[in-house]
Amino acid sequence: IKTADQLHLPRPEAVYHTEVSQPTAIQKEMVQMLSERAAKVHSGTVDPSNDNMLKITSDGRKLGLDQRIINPDLPDDPSSKVNRCVDNIFRIWQDGQAGKLTQLVFCDLSTPKIAAAKRAEKPAGGALDNPELHALETQLASDGITSDVPFSVYDDIRSKLVALGIPREQIAYIHEANTEVRKKELFAKVRSGQVRVLMGSTFKMGAGMNVQDRLIALHDLDCPWRPGDLEQRSGRIIRQGNRNKEVHIYRYVTEGTFDAYLWQTIENKQRFISQIMTSKSPVRSCED
């Protein structure tokens, strides 16, 4: 195995930015409710089919992203991480006008309704033959996609960017390209700078997507489940063939919510992987 640090490929330098938002009073209250639910689960007083840690973590992720995912009637907090992301996208879009520079936005939760409809048509089962794994996959896949909730972070971001002055045709969702031919067309548009903001989930925009030519910024709106997912995300922009010498990766965190817990979990998982997947003489054994 040759690791990236041995190959010295001509890749851009990444500058990381952590954007921290303060929680609203409603978010604080809801986090408190989540911790009460967790205490009940740990004490064994709740039937796992009614409530469990996976459901609580899932609700915590949604809450950390935007309180309107839990309840669309809640107010739109002007300093929320979604609004901070909108401000950054617009600023970078303006600065990159001359070179038609492009941006990627990763968000695994609250995907657009197109995805919900397509998923309903698709027979269940996927490629997993293990029923427990499939049940977990269904739970994770359906995260944030409740067709009766009329709120989607994707639609919210797009409408705000259009209101700021970005032409609608320059903002695309990966979910709209539902065939291989459409995907190729969309990727070509991103490479040429016709589409300058592409939004999608790790699952749909991860491995095998080559749109790096003009990419200047990547936005991680939520934290994925696995370190590999994070690597796949940054691998879209820190990649051979990118014309920019320096690129920016923005990670958005809402303080006092599950966000910090999720990023720390990912860091712990990545730590032991990095101990082994290295070109420096790897350790023969490693601690938990």
Coordinates of C-alpha atoms in Angstrom, one line a residue:
I1 CA 0.0 0.0 0.0
K2 CA 1.3 3.4 -0.9
T3 CA -0.2 6.2 1.2
A4 CA -0.7 9.8 0.1
D5 CA 2.3 11.1 2.0
Q6 CA 4.6 8.8 0.0
L7 CA 3.2 9.7 -3.5
H8 CA 3.7 13.5 -3.4
L9 CA 1.0 14.1 -5.9
P10 CA 0.4 17.6 -7.1
R11 CA -2.6 18.4 -4.9
P12 CA -3.8 21.7 -3.5
E13 CA -3.1 22.7 0.1
A14 CA -6.2 22.7 2.3
V15 CA -7.0 25.4 4.8
Y16 CA -9.5 24.3 7.4
H17 CA -12.1 26.6 9.0
T18 CA -14.3 25.7 11.9
E19 CA -17.5 27.8 12.0
V20 CA -19.0 27.7 15.5
S21 CA -22.6 28.8 16.0
Q22 CA -24.3 29.4 19.4
P23 CA -27.4 27.3 20.1
T24 CA -30.8 29.0 20.4
A25 CA -32.8 28.7 23.7
I26 CA -35.0 26.2 21.9
Q27 CA -32.0 24.1 20.9
K28 CA -30.7 24.1 24.5
E29 CA -34.1 23.0 25.8
M30 CA -34.3 20.2 23.2
V31 CA -30.8 19.0 24.0
Q32 CA -31.8 18.7 27.6
M33 CA -34.8 16.6 26.6
L34 CA -32.5 14.3 24.5
S35 CA -30.2 13.8 27.6
E36 CA -33.3 12.9 29.6
R37 CA -34.3 10.4 27.0
A38 CA -30.7 8.9 27.0
A39 CA -30.8 8.6 30.8
K40 CA -34.0 6.6 30.5
V41 CA -32.6 4.3 27.7
H42 CA -29.4 3.7 29.9
S43 CA -31.5 2.9 32.9
G44 CA -33.4 0.3 30.9
T45 CA -36.9 1.7 31.7
V46 CA -37.7 2.2 28.0
D47 CA -38.5 -0.5 25.4
P48 CA -35.7 -0.4 22.8
S49 CA -38.3 -0.5 20.0
N50 CA -39.8 2.8 21.4
D51 CA -36.6 4.7 22.0
N52 CA -32.9 3.9 21.7
M53 CA -29.5 5.6 21.4
L54 CA -29.6 5.5 17.5
K55 CA -32.9 7.4 17.5
I56 CA -31.6 9.9 20.1
T57 CA -28.3 10.5 18.2
S58 CA -30.3 10.9 15.0
D59 CA -32.6 13.5 16.6
G60 CA -29.5 15.1 18.0
R61 CA -27.9 15.4 14.6
K62 CA -31.0 17.0 13.1
L63 CA -31.2 19.4 16.0
G64 CA -27.5 20.4 15.6
L65 CA -28.1 21.1 11.9
D66 CA -31.3 23.2 12.2
Q67 CA -34.1 23.3 14.7
R68 CA -36.6 23.6 11.9
I69 CA -35.9 20.0 10.9
I70 CA -37.5 18.9 14.1
N71 CA -40.4 21.4 13.8
P72 CA -40.7 23.6 10.6
D73 CA -42.7 26.2 12.6
L74 CA -39.7 27.1 14.8
P75 CA -38.0 30.4 13.9
D76 CA -35.1 30.6 11.5
D77 CA -32.1 31.7 13.6
P78 CA -30.1 34.3 11.7
S79 CA -26.8 33.1 13.3
S80 CA -27.5 29.3 12.7
K81 CA -24.9 27.3 11.0
V82 CA -27.1 27.0 7.9
N83 CA -27.2 30.8 7.6
R84 CA -23.5 31.1 8.2
C85 CA -22.9 28.5 5.4
V86 CA -25.2 30.6 3.1
D87 CA -23.1 33.7 3.8
N88 CA -19.8 31.9 3.1
I89 CA -21.1 30.3 -0.1
F90 CA -22.2 33.7 -1.4
R91 CA -19.0 35.5 -0.4
I92 CA -16.8 32.8 -2.1
W93 CA -19.1 32.8 -5.2
Q94 CA -18.7 36.6 -5.6
D95 CA -14.9 36.4 -5.1
G96 CA -14.6 33.6 -7.6
Q97 CA -16.6 35.2 -10.4
A98 CA -13.6 35.8 -12.7
G99 CA -12.4 32.2 -12.7
K100 CA -15.9 30.7 -12.4
L101 CA -14.7 28.9 -9.2
T102 CA -17.0 26.2 -7.8
Q103 CA -18.0 24.9 -4.4
L104 CA -19.4 21.7 -2.9
V105 CA -21.8 21.5 0.0
F106 CA -22.1 18.2 1.9
C107 CA -25.2 17.5 4.0
D108 CA -26.4 14.0 4.8
L109 CA -29.5 15.1 6.6
S110 CA -32.7 16.8 5.4
T111 CA -32.1 16.0 1.8
P112 CA -34.5 17.4 -0.8
K113 CA -37.9 15.8 -1.4
I114 CA -36.9 14.4 -4.8
A115 CA -34.8 11.9 -2.9
A116 CA -37.7 10.8 -0.7
A117 CA -39.9 10.2 -3.8
K118 CA -37.2 8.2 -5.6
R119 CA -36.5 6.1 -2.5
A120 CA -40.1 5.2 -2.2
E121 CA -40.1 3.8 -5.8
K122 CA -36.9 1.8 -5.1
P123 CA -37.5 -1.8 -3.8
A124 CA -36.1 -2.2 -0.3
G125 CA -33.2 -4.6 0.3
G126 CA -30.3 -2.8 -1.4
A127 CA -27.1 -4.9 -1.7
L128 CA -27.1 -5.9 1.9
D129 CA -28.2 -9.4 2.8
N130 CA -27.8 -9.1 6.5
P131 CA -31.3 -8.1 7.9
E132 CA -29.8 -6.2 10.9
L133 CA -27.4 -4.3 8.7
H134 CA -30.3 -3.5 6.4
A135 CA -32.5 -2.3 9.2
L136 CA -29.7 0.0 10.3
E137 CA -29.1 1.2 6.8
T138 CA -32.8 2.0 6.4
Q139 CA -32.8 3.9 9.7
L140 CA -29.8 5.9 8.6
A141 CA -31.0 6.5 5.1
S142 CA -34.4 7.7 6.1
D143 CA -32.7 10.1 8.5
G144 CA -34.1 13.6 8.0
I145 CA -36.3 12.5 5.1
T146 CA -39.8 12.7 6.5
S147 CA -42.0 13.4 3.5
D148 CA -44.7 15.0 5.7
V149 CA -42.3 17.6 7.0
P150 CA -42.2 20.5 4.5
F151 CA -38.7 21.7 5.4
S152 CA -35.5 20.8 3.7
V153 CA -32.1 22.4 4.4
Y154 CA -31.2 22.1 0.7
D155 CA -34.3 24.1 -0.4
D156 CA -33.7 26.6 2.3
I157 CA -30.1 27.2 1.3
R158 CA -30.9 27.4 -2.4
S159 CA -33.8 29.9 -2.0
K160 CA -31.5 32.1 0.2
L161 CA -28.7 32.0 -2.3
V162 CA -31.0 32.9 -5.2
A163 CA -32.4 35.8 -3.1
L164 CA -28.9 37.1 -2.6
G165 CA -28.3 37.1 -6.4
I166 CA -26.9 33.7 -7.5
P167 CA -28.6 32.5 -10.7
R168 CA -30.8 29.5 -9.9
E169 CA -29.2 27.4 -12.7
Q170 CA -25.8 27.8 -11.1
I171 CA -27.0 25.8 -8.0
A172 CA -27.6 22.1 -8.4
Y173 CA -28.5 19.1 -6.2
I174 CA -26.8 15.8 -6.9
H175 CA -30.2 14.2 -6.2
E176 CA -31.6 15.7 -9.4
A177 CA -29.1 13.7 -11.5
N178 CA -30.8 10.3 -11.1
T179 CA -29.2 8.5 -14.0
E180 CA -25.6 7.9 -15.1
V181 CA -26.1 10.1 -18.2
R182 CA -27.5 13.0 -16.1
K183 CA -24.7 12.7 -13.6
K184 CA -22.0 12.9 -16.3
E185 CA -23.8 16.0 -17.7
L186 CA -23.9 17.6 -14.3
F187 CA -20.3 16.8 -13.5
A188 CA -19.2 18.3 -16.8
K189 CA -21.2 21.5 -16.0
V190 CA -19.4 21.8 -12.6
R191 CA -16.0 21.2 -14.2
S192 CA -16.7 24.0 -16.8
G193 CA -18.1 26.4 -14.1
Q194 CA -21.7 26.5 -15.5
V195 CA -22.9 25.0 -12.2
R196 CA -20.9 26.7 -9.4
V197 CA -22.6 25.3 -6.2
L198 CA -23.2 21.6 -6.0
M199 CA -25.0 20.2 -3.0
G200 CA -25.3 16.5 -2.0
S201 CA -24.8 13.8 0.6
T202 CA -21.6 11.7 1.2
F203 CA -23.4 8.7 -0.3
K204 CA -24.1 10.3 -3.6
M205 CA -21.1 12.7 -3.9
G206 CA -18.4 10.6 -2.4
A207 CA -16.1 8.1 -4.2
G208 CA -15.8 8.4 -8.0
M209 CA -16.9 12.0 -8.4
N210 CA -14.4 14.0 -10.5
V211 CA -15.4 17.7 -10.4
Q212 CA -12.2 19.1 -8.9
D213 CA -11.1 21.3 -11.7
R214 CA -12.4 24.7 -10.3
L215 CA -13.2 23.7 -6.8
I216 CA -12.2 26.4 -4.3
A217 CA -14.3 25.5 -1.2
L218 CA -16.0 22.6 0.4
H219 CA -18.7 23.0 3.2
D220 CA -19.3 20.2 5.7
L221 CA -22.7 21.1 7.2
D222 CA -23.1 18.0 9.2
C223 CA -20.8 15.3 10.6
P224 CA -21.0 11.9 8.8
W225 CA -21.0 8.5 10.7
R226 CA -17.6 7.2 9.6
P227 CA -14.0 8.7 9.2
G228 CA -14.0 7.2 5.7
D229 CA -16.9 9.4 4.8
L230 CA -15.1 12.5 5.9
E231 CA -12.1 11.4 3.8
Q232 CA -14.3 10.8 0.8
R233 CA -15.7 14.3 1.2
S234 CA -12.3 16.1 1.4
G235 CA -11.0 13.8 -1.4
R236 CA -13.3 15.6 -3.8
I237 CA -11.4 18.9 -3.5
I238 CA -7.9 17.8 -2.3
R239 CA -7.3 16.1 -5.6
Q240 CA -5.0 16.0 -8.6
G241 CA -6.3 18.2 -11.4
N242 CA -7.6 21.0 -9.2
R243 CA -6.3 24.3 -10.7
N244 CA -6.3 26.1 -7.3
K245 CA -3.1 25.9 -5.3
E246 CA -5.0 26.5 -2.1
V247 CA -8.6 25.4 -1.2
H248 CA -10.8 26.0 1.8
I249 CA -12.7 23.4 3.9
Y250 CA -15.4 24.8 6.2
R251 CA -16.8 22.7 9.0
Y252 CA -19.9 23.9 10.8
V253 CA -20.6 23.1 14.5
T254 CA -23.5 24.2 16.7
E255 CA -22.1 24.6 20.3
G256 CA -23.8 22.7 23.1
T257 CA -25.5 20.2 20.7
F258 CA -24.5 16.7 19.6
D259 CA -22.1 18.2 17.0
A260 CA -19.1 18.2 19.2
Y261 CA -19.8 14.7 20.4
L262 CA -20.1 13.5 16.8
W263 CA -16.8 15.1 15.7
Q264 CA -15.0 13.7 18.7
T265 CA -16.3 10.2 18.0
I266 CA -15.1 10.5 14.4
E267 CA -11.7 11.7 15.7
N268 CA -11.4 8.7 18.0
K269 CA -12.2 6.3 15.2
Q270 CA -9.8 8.0 12.9
R271 CA -7.0 8.0 15.4
F272 CA -6.5 4.2 15.5
I273 CA -6.9 4.0 11.7
S274 CA -4.2 6.6 11.2
Q275 CA -1.9 4.6 13.5
I276 CA -1.9 1.7 11.0
M277 CA -2.5 3.4 7.7
T278 CA 0.7 5.3 7.6
S279 CA 4.0 5.1 5.6
K280 CA 6.1 5.6 8.8
S281 CA 6.9 2.2 10.3
P282 CA 3.4 1.3 11.6
V283 CA 2.9 0.2 15.1
R284 CA 2.6 -3.6 15.6
S285 CA -0.3 -3.2 18.0
C286 CA -2.3 -0.3 19.2
E287 CA -4.4 0.6 22.2
D288 CA -8.2 0.8 22.1

